[in-house]
Amino acid sequence: MRRFFILLKNEMKLSIRDMNMIIFALLMPLAILVILGIIYGAKPAYDGAPYTFIEQSFGAACAVSMCAGGLMGLPLVVSDYRERKILKRFRVTPVSPALLLGAELTVYILYCAASLATLGITAALFWKVRIHGSVWAFLGSWLITMLSTLSIGMLVGGLAKNSRQAGVIASILYFPMLIFSGTTLPVEVMPRMMQKAVSLFPLTQGITLMKNAFLGISAGNVLLPAAVMTGVMILCTGLAIRFFQWE
């Protein structure tokens, strides 16, 4: 465990020094929440709604950091380490490549957790946001959405031959999901046909899962997105382990 925490500390320092995740995983979700707060304030999501527009969009704001870390940050780092033979070199040291990847995965989990805490405190202080459903149900939906998104990134990083290829694949996944899955543009304001189209994105299902848990919507509306995100996590994790290349 001592090796793991030393490695985690070093990887976190490198990530913070790079500043990309600070901007896209911490500041960007907060900026989106603040903009929505300025525009909608404490207005209800629709006429007669028992919850505000901010409360309806809170899960989507949380997903921005998952999208940044899982679909862009993690695959680029893993593929870069492979291209630069860092994973190969770790094989002859007491620190195994698996330990390195575990530390790298933990870095992005910490970013997502820090973003969740920042968003929650800001929303509660300025717009009196509160969870209408179960806190544990929301945290569980947040966790499964985060892990499934990170598993997609691990799969991309595991299959890409180099950082350039990983960057292309990551961009193809990142930008459409960032814009159309409900993270930046709420699904509720999209035309009906567009809503049906974006429902095919795994992250859209994850945001739906978090929203339903946050607002306390009935279990019937939770089972489908929960099954989709669990399936994505199992499938991507299995494929990443099966086809992962260390060098």
CSV table of C-alpha atoms in Angstrom, one decimal, residues 31-206:
chain,number,residue,atom,x,y,z
A,31,ALA,CA,-18.9,27.1,-14.5
A,32,ILE,CA,-21.8,25.3,-16.1
A,33,LEU,CA,-23.6,25.1,-12.8
A,34,VAL,CA,-23.1,28.8,-12.1
A,35,ILE,CA,-24.3,29.7,-15.5
A,36,LEU,CA,-27.5,27.6,-15.1
A,37,GLY,CA,-27.9,29.2,-11.7
A,38,ILE,CA,-27.7,32.7,-13.0
A,39,ILE,CA,-30.1,32.0,-15.8
A,40,TYR,CA,-32.7,29.9,-14.0
A,41,GLY,CA,-32.1,30.6,-10.3
A,42,ALA,CA,-34.6,28.9,-8.1
A,43,LYS,CA,-37.2,28.6,-10.9
A,44,PRO,CA,-39.1,25.2,-11.1
A,45,ALA,CA,-38.1,22.9,-13.9
A,46,TYR,CA,-41.6,23.4,-15.3
A,47,ASP,CA,-44.9,24.8,-14.2
A,48,GLY,CA,-45.9,23.1,-11.0
A,49,ALA,CA,-42.7,21.0,-10.7
A,50,PRO,CA,-41.7,20.1,-7.1
A,51,TYR,CA,-38.1,20.6,-8.0
A,52,THR,CA,-36.0,23.4,-9.6
A,53,PHE,CA,-34.3,23.4,-12.9
A,54,ILE,CA,-30.9,23.4,-11.1
A,55,GLU,CA,-31.9,20.3,-9.1
A,56,GLN,CA,-33.0,18.6,-12.3
A,57,SER,CA,-29.6,19.4,-13.9
A,58,PHE,CA,-27.4,18.6,-11.0
A,59,GLY,CA,-26.6,15.1,-12.2
A,60,ALA,CA,-25.7,16.4,-15.6
A,61,ALA,CA,-23.2,18.9,-14.1
A,62,CYS,CA,-21.6,16.0,-12.2
A,63,ALA,CA,-21.2,14.1,-15.4
A,64,VAL,CA,-19.0,16.7,-16.9
A,65,SER,CA,-16.0,15.7,-14.8
A,66,MET,CA,-16.6,12.0,-15.6
A,67,CYS,CA,-16.7,12.9,-19.3
A,68,ALA,CA,-13.4,14.8,-19.1
A,69,GLY,CA,-11.6,12.2,-17.0
A,70,GLY,CA,-13.0,9.0,-18.5
A,71,LEU,CA,-13.3,9.9,-22.1
A,72,MET,CA,-10.3,12.2,-22.5
A,73,GLY,CA,-7.8,12.2,-19.6
A,74,LEU,CA,-7.5,8.5,-18.8
A,75,PRO,CA,-7.1,7.1,-22.3
A,76,LEU,CA,-4.5,9.7,-23.3
A,77,VAL,CA,-2.4,9.1,-20.2
A,78,VAL,CA,-2.5,5.3,-20.6
A,79,SER,CA,-1.7,5.3,-24.3
A,80,ASP,CA,1.1,7.9,-23.7
A,81,TYR,CA,2.7,5.7,-21.0
A,82,ARG,CA,2.6,2.7,-23.4
A,83,GLU,CA,4.0,4.7,-26.3
A,84,ARG,CA,6.9,6.0,-24.2
A,85,LYS,CA,7.6,2.5,-22.9
A,86,ILE,CA,6.9,3.5,-19.3
A,87,LEU,CA,4.6,0.5,-18.8
A,88,LYS,CA,7.4,-1.8,-20.1
A,89,ARG,CA,10.0,-0.3,-17.8
A,90,PHE,CA,7.7,-0.8,-14.8
A,91,ARG,CA,7.8,-4.5,-15.3
A,92,VAL,CA,11.4,-4.7,-14.1
A,93,THR,CA,10.7,-2.6,-11.0
A,94,PRO,CA,8.8,-3.5,-7.7
A,95,VAL,CA,6.0,-1.3,-9.0
A,96,SER,CA,3.9,-3.4,-11.4
A,97,PRO,CA,2.0,-1.8,-14.4
A,98,ALA,CA,-1.2,-2.9,-12.7
A,99,LEU,CA,-0.3,-0.8,-9.7
A,100,LEU,CA,0.4,2.2,-11.9
A,101,LEU,CA,-2.9,1.9,-13.7
A,102,GLY,CA,-4.7,1.5,-10.4
A,103,ALA,CA,-3.1,4.8,-9.2
A,104,GLU,CA,-4.0,6.5,-12.5
A,105,LEU,CA,-7.6,5.3,-12.2
A,106,THR,CA,-7.7,6.6,-8.6
A,107,VAL,CA,-6.5,10.0,-9.7
A,108,TYR,CA,-9.6,10.4,-11.9
A,109,ILE,CA,-11.9,9.1,-9.3
A,110,LEU,CA,-10.6,11.8,-6.9
A,111,TYR,CA,-11.2,14.4,-9.6
A,112,CYS,CA,-14.8,13.3,-9.9
A,113,ALA,CA,-15.3,13.2,-6.1
A,114,ALA,CA,-13.8,16.7,-5.7
A,115,SER,CA,-16.1,18.0,-8.5
A,116,LEU,CA,-19.1,16.4,-6.8
A,117,ALA,CA,-18.3,18.0,-3.5
A,118,THR,CA,-17.7,21.4,-5.1
A,119,LEU,CA,-20.9,21.3,-7.0
A,120,GLY,CA,-22.9,20.1,-4.1
A,121,ILE,CA,-21.6,22.8,-1.7
A,122,THR,CA,-22.0,25.6,-4.3
A,123,ALA,CA,-25.6,24.5,-5.3
A,124,ALA,CA,-26.7,24.2,-1.7
A,125,LEU,CA,-25.2,27.6,-0.6
A,126,PHE,CA,-26.4,29.7,-3.5
A,127,TRP,CA,-29.5,28.0,-4.8
A,128,LYS,CA,-30.7,25.9,-1.8
A,129,VAL,CA,-30.5,22.7,-3.9
A,130,ARG,CA,-31.5,19.6,-1.9
A,131,ILE,CA,-31.8,15.9,-2.8
A,132,HIS,CA,-35.5,14.9,-3.1
A,133,GLY,CA,-34.7,11.2,-3.3
A,134,SER,CA,-32.3,9.0,-1.3
A,135,VAL,CA,-28.8,10.3,-0.8
A,136,TRP,CA,-27.4,6.8,-1.0
A,137,ALA,CA,-29.3,6.1,-4.2
A,138,PHE,CA,-27.9,9.2,-5.8
A,139,LEU,CA,-24.3,8.3,-4.6
A,140,GLY,CA,-24.8,4.8,-5.9
A,141,SER,CA,-26.0,6.1,-9.3
A,142,TRP,CA,-23.1,8.6,-9.4
A,143,LEU,CA,-20.6,5.8,-8.6
A,144,ILE,CA,-21.8,3.4,-11.3
A,145,THR,CA,-22.0,6.2,-13.9
A,146,MET,CA,-18.4,7.3,-13.0
A,147,LEU,CA,-17.0,3.7,-13.1
A,148,SER,CA,-18.7,2.9,-16.4
A,149,THR,CA,-17.4,6.1,-18.0
A,150,LEU,CA,-13.9,5.4,-16.7
A,151,SER,CA,-14.1,1.9,-18.0
A,152,ILE,CA,-14.8,3.3,-21.5
A,153,GLY,CA,-11.6,5.4,-21.2
A,154,MET,CA,-9.6,2.4,-20.0
A,155,LEU,CA,-10.8,0.4,-23.0
A,156,VAL,CA,-9.8,3.2,-25.4
A,157,GLY,CA,-6.4,3.5,-23.7
A,158,GLY,CA,-5.9,-0.2,-23.7
A,159,LEU,CA,-6.6,-0.7,-27.4
A,160,ALA,CA,-5.0,2.5,-28.9
A,161,LYS,CA,-1.5,1.9,-30.4
A,162,ASN,CA,-0.3,5.3,-29.5
A,163,SER,CA,-1.4,8.6,-28.0
A,164,ARG,CA,-2.3,10.1,-31.4
A,165,GLN,CA,-4.8,7.2,-32.1
A,166,ALA,CA,-6.1,7.5,-28.6
A,167,GLY,CA,-6.6,11.2,-29.0
A,168,VAL,CA,-8.7,10.7,-32.2
A,169,ILE,CA,-10.9,8.0,-30.6
A,170,ALA,CA,-11.2,10.0,-27.4
A,171,SER,CA,-12.3,13.1,-29.3
A,172,ILE,CA,-14.9,11.1,-31.2
A,173,LEU,CA,-16.4,10.0,-27.9
A,174,TYR,CA,-15.8,13.1,-25.8
A,175,PHE,CA,-17.2,15.9,-27.8
A,176,PRO,CA,-20.5,14.4,-28.9
A,177,MET,CA,-21.2,13.1,-25.4
A,178,LEU,CA,-20.2,16.4,-23.8
A,179,ILE,CA,-22.5,18.4,-26.0
A,180,PHE,CA,-25.5,16.1,-26.6
A,181,SER,CA,-25.7,13.6,-23.7
A,182,GLY,CA,-27.2,16.3,-21.4
A,183,THR,CA,-24.0,17.4,-19.7
A,184,THR,CA,-23.9,20.9,-21.1
A,185,LEU,CA,-27.2,21.2,-23.0
A,186,PRO,CA,-30.0,19.8,-20.9
A,187,VAL,CA,-31.9,17.0,-22.6
A,188,GLU,CA,-35.2,18.4,-21.5
A,189,VAL,CA,-34.8,21.5,-23.7
A,190,MET,CA,-33.9,19.4,-26.8
A,191,PRO,CA,-36.5,18.6,-29.5
A,192,ARG,CA,-38.2,15.2,-29.1
A,193,MET,CA,-36.4,13.6,-32.0
A,194,MET,CA,-33.0,14.7,-30.7
A,195,GLN,CA,-33.9,13.4,-27.2
A,196,LYS,CA,-34.5,9.9,-28.7
A,197,ALA,CA,-31.2,10.1,-30.6
A,198,VAL,CA,-29.1,11.1,-27.7
A,199,SER,CA,-30.7,8.4,-25.5
A,200,LEU,CA,-28.4,6.0,-27.3
A,201,PHE,CA,-25.3,7.5,-25.6
A,202,PRO,CA,-24.3,5.5,-22.5
A,203,LEU,CA,-23.6,8.8,-20.6
A,204,THR,CA,-27.1,10.0,-21.3
A,205,GLN,CA,-28.4,6.9,-19.5
A,206,GLY,CA,-26.0,7.6,-16.6
